[in-house]
Short mmCIF file of C-alpha atoms in Angstrom, two decimals:
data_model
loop_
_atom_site.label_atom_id
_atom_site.label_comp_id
_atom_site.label_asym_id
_atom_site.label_seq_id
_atom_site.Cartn_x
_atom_site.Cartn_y
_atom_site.Cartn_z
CA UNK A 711 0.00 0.00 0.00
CA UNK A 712 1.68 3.24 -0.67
CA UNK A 713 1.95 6.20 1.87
CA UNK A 714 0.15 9.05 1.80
CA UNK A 715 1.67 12.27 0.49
CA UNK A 716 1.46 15.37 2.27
CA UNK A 717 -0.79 16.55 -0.38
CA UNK A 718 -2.41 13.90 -0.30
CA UNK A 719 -3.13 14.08 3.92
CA UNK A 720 -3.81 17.97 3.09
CA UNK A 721 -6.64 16.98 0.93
CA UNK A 722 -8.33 15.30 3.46
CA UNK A 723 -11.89 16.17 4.44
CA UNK A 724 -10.80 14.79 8.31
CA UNK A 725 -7.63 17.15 8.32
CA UNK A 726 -9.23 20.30 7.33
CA UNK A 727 -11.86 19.57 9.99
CA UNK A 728 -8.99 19.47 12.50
CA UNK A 729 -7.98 22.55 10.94
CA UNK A 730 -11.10 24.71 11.43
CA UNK A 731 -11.20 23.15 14.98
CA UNK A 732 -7.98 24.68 15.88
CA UNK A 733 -7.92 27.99 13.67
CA UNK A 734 -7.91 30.84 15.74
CA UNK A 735 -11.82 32.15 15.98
CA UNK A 736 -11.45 34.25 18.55
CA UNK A 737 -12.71 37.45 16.59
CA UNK A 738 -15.81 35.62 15.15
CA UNK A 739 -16.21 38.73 13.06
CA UNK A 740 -13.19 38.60 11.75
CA UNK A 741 -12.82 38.44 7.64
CA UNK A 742 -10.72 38.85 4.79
CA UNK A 743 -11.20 41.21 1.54
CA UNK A 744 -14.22 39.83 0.16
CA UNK A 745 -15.73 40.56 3.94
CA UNK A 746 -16.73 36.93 4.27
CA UNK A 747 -17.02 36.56 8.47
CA UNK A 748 -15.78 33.41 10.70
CA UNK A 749 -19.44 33.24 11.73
CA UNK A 750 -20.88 33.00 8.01
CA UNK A 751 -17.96 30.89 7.27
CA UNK A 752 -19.56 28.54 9.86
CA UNK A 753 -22.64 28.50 8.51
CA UNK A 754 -22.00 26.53 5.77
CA UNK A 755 -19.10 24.55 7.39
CA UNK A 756 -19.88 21.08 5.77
CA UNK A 757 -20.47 22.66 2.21
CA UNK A 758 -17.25 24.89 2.47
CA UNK A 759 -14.98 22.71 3.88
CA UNK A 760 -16.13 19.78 0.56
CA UNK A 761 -15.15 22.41 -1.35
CA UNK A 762 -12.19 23.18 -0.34
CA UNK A 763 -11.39 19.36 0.05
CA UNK A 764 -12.34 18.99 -3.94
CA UNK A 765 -10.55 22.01 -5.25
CA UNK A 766 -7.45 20.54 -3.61
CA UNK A 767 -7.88 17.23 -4.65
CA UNK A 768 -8.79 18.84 -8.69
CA UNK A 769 -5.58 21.43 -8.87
CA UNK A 770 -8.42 24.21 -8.52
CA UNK A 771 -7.60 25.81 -5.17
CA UNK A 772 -5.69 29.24 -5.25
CA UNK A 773 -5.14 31.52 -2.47
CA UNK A 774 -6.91 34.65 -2.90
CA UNK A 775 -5.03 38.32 -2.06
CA UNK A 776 -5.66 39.54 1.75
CA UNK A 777 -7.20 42.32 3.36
CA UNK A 778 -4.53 45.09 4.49
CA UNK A 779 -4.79 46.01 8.31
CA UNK A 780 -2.56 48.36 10.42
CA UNK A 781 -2.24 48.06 14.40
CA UNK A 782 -0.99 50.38 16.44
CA UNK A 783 2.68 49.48 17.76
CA UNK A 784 3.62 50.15 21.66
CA UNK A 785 6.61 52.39 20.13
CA UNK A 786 3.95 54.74 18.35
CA UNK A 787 4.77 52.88 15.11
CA UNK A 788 2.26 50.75 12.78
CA UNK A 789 2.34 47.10 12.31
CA UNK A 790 1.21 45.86 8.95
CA UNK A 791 -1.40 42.68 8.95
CA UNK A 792 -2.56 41.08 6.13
CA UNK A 793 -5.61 39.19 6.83
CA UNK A 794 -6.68 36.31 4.88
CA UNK A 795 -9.98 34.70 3.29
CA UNK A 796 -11.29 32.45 5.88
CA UNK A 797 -11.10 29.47 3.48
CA UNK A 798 -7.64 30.94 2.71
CA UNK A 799 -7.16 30.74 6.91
CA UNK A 800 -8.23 26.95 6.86
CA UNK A 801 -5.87 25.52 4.55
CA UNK A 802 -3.17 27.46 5.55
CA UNK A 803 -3.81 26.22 8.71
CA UNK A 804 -4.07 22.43 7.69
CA UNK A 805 -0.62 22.86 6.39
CA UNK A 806 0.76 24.67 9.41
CA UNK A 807 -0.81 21.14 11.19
CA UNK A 808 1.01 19.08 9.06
CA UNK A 809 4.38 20.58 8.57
CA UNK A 810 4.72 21.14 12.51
CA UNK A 811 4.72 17.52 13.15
CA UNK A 812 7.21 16.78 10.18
CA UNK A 813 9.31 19.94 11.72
CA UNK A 814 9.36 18.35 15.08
CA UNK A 815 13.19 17.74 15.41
CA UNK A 816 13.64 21.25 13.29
CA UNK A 817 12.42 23.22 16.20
CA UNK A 818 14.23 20.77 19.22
CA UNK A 819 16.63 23.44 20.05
CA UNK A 820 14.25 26.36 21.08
CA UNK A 821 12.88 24.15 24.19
CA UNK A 822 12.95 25.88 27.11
CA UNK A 823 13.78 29.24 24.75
CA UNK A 824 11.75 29.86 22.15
CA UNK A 825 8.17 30.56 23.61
CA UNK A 826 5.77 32.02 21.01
CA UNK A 827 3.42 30.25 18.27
CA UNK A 828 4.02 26.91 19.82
CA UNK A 829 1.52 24.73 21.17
CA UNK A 830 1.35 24.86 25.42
CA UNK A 831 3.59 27.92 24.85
CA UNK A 832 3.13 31.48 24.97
CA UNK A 833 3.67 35.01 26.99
CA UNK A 834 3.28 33.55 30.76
CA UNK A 835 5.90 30.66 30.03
CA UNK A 836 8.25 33.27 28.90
CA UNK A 837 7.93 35.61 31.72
CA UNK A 838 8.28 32.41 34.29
CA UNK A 839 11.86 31.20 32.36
CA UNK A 840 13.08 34.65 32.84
CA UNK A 841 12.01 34.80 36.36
CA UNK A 842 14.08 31.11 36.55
CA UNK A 843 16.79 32.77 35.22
CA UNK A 844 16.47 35.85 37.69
CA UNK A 845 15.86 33.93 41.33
CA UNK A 846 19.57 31.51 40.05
CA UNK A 847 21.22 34.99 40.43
CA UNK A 848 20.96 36.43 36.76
CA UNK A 849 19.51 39.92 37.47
CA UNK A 850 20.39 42.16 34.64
CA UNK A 851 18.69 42.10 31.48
CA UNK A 852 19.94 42.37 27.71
CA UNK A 853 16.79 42.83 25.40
CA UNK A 854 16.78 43.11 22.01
CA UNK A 855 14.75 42.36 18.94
CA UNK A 856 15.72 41.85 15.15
CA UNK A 857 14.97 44.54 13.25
CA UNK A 858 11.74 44.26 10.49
CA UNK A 859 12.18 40.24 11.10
CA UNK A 860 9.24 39.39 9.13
CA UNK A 861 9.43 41.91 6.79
CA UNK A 862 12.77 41.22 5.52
CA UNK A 863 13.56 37.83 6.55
CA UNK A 864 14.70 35.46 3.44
CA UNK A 865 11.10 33.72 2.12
CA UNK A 866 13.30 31.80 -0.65
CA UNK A 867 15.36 30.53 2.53
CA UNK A 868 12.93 29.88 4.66
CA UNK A 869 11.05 27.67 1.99
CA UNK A 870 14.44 26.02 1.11
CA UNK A 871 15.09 25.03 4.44
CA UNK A 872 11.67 24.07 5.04
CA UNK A 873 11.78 21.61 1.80
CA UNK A 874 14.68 20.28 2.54
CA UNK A 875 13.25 18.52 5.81
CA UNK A 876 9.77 17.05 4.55
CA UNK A 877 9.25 13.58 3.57
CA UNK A 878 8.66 14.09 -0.44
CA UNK A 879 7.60 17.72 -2.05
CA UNK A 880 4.31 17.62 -2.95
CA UNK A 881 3.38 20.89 -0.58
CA UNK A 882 5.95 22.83 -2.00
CA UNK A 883 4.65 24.92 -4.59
CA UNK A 884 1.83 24.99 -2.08
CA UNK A 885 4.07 26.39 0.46
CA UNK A 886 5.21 28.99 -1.38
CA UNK A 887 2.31 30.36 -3.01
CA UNK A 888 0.87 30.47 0.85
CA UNK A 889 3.77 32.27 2.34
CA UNK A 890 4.41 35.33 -0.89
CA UNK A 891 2.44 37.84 -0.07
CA UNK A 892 -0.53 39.56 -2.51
CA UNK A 893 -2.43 42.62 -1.02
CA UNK A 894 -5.79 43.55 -2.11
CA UNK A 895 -7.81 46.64 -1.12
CA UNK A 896 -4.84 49.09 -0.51
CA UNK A 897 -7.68 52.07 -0.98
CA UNK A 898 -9.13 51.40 2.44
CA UNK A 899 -5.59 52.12 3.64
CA UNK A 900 -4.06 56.21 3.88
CA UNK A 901 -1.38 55.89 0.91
CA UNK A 902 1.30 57.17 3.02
CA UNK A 903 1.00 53.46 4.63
CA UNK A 904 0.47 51.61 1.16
CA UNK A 905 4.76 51.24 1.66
CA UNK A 906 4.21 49.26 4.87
CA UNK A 907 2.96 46.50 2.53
CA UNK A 908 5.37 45.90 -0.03
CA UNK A 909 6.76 42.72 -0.48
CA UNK A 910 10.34 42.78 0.33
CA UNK A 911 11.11 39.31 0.53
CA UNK A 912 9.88 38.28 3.55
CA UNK A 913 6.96 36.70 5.44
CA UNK A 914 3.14 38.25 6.01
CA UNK A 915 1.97 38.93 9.66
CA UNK A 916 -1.52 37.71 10.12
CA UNK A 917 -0.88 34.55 7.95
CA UNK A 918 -1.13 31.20 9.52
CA UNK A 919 2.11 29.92 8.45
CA UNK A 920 4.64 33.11 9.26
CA UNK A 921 4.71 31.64 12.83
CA UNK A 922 6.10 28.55 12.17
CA UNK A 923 8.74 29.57 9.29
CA UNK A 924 9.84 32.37 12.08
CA UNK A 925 10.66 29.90 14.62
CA UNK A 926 11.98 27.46 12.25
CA UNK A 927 14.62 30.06 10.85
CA UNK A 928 15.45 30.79 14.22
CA UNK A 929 16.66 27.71 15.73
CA UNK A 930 19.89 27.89 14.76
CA UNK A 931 20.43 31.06 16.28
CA UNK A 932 18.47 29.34 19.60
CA UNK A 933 20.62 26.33 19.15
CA UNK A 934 24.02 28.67 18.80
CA UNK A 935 22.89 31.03 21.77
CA UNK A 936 22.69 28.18 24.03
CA UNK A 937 25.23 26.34 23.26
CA UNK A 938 27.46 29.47 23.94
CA UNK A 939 26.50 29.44 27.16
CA UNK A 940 23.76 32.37 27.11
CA UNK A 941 20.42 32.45 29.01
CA UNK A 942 18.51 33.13 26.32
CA UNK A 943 14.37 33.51 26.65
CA UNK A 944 13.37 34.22 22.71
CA UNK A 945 9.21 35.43 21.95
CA UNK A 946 8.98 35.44 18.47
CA UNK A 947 12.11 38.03 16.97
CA UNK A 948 12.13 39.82 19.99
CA UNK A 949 14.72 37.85 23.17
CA UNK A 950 16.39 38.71 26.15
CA UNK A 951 19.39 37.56 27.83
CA UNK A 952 19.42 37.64 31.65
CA UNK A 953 23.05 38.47 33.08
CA UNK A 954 25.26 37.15 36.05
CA UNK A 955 27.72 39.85 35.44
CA UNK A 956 26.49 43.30 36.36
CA UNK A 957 25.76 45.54 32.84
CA UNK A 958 23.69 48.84 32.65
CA UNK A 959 20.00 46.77 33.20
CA UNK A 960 17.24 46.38 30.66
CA UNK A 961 19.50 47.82 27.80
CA UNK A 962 17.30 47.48 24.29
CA UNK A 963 18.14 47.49 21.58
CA UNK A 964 17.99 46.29 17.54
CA UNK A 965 19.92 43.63 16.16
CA UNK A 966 20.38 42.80 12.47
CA UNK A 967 18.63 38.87 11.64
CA UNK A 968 21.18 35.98 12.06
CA UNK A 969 22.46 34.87 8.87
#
């Protein structure tokens, strides 16, 4: 009997049930450019997700461009979203599903440092590791973050070194056409922010995926930072580094992305 491809478990009816159970529908209003909601999505759940299911399986699925959204930044500055089409959202999300379990051993060296978009994982585990870090005698903090991570971050690496782990390729023209981003509806948006959103190479906030590529590109740099000895507590592309030796405390500032 042969094994299932990754496509193949993509195009499953099952998996993109597991999908929509574990997309993010906290904002049941949420939606993407053609102003399709999570709730209406819902509605026809069984008939959407067939669909979806059969344009896989048929070669007919394409991801459709995503709504532009600015959020205000704690610095005063404006972080660019793009939101996608809920159906969009649920696929990108079944392959998130998949390609975390086959990136397993990938993402190995950010235990007990890398603490964002992981499953069990998040803000309050971070903020307990640090305090770990503080009561074994390491009270001065180096923060940083890397600067424009998602922005600028290599896509073409990313999905290399992605590929390059994964038992055959059949997601990987998949892959990439889910991680480029394509921005509809820049009119709803002031045109001195239309710049925010131009595709410089790297990966789109607000889509399913950019999680998982960012901590994937980043555990080398977990895996050299500990090894070196450092106490390193990592959120996403923003870290700190708790000290034994006494430096000027909480010290920020912006780092260039590891290469």
């Amino acid at each position: 009997m042969n094994q299932l491809t990754l496509f193949d478990r993509l195009c499953s009816l099952k998996h993109l049930y597991a999908a929509w159970e574990k997309l993010n529908k906290t904002n049941r209003g949420s939606f993407g450019l053609s102003g399709e909601s999570i709730d209406e999505f819902d509605e026809q759940l069984d008939v959407n997700l067939e669909s979806l299911s059969q344009q896989l399986k048929t070669g007919k699925y394409q991801f459709s461009a995503a709504r532009p959204y600015l959020i205000p930044k704690p610095n005063g500055k404006l972080r660019p979203l793009q939101i996608p089409e809920i159906d969009d959202r649920v696929v990108l999300k079944a392959m998130a599903l998949l390609l975390e379990r086959e990136l397993r051993m990938v993402l190995l060296p950010g235990e007990g440092v890398s603490f964002a978009y992981e499953k069990g994982k998040g803000i309050q585990n971070a903020l307990s590791r640090i305090k770990e870090h503080y009561d074994q005698g390491n009270r001065f903090i180096y923060e940083a973050d890397i600067v424009d991570f998602f922005g600028t971050v290599s896509r073409d690496r990313i999905v290399e070194q992605i590929s390059e782990q994964l038992p055959d390729n059949s997601l990987n023209e998949l892959i990439s056409q889910g991680i480029t981003p394509r921005v509809g509806g820049l009119q709803s948006i002031a045109i001195e922010y239309h710049e925010l959103f131009a595709d410089k190479g790297g990966i789109p906030q607000g889509n399913p995926l950019s999680p998982l590529f960012s901590n994937v590109y980043l555990s080398p740099f977990d895996a050299m930072m500990t090894q070196r000895g450092f106490k390193l507590v990592r959120y996403a592309d923003d870290f700190v580094h708790p000290l034994l030796r006494k430096r000027r405390p909480k010290r920020r500032t912006s780092v260039r992305r590891p290469t």
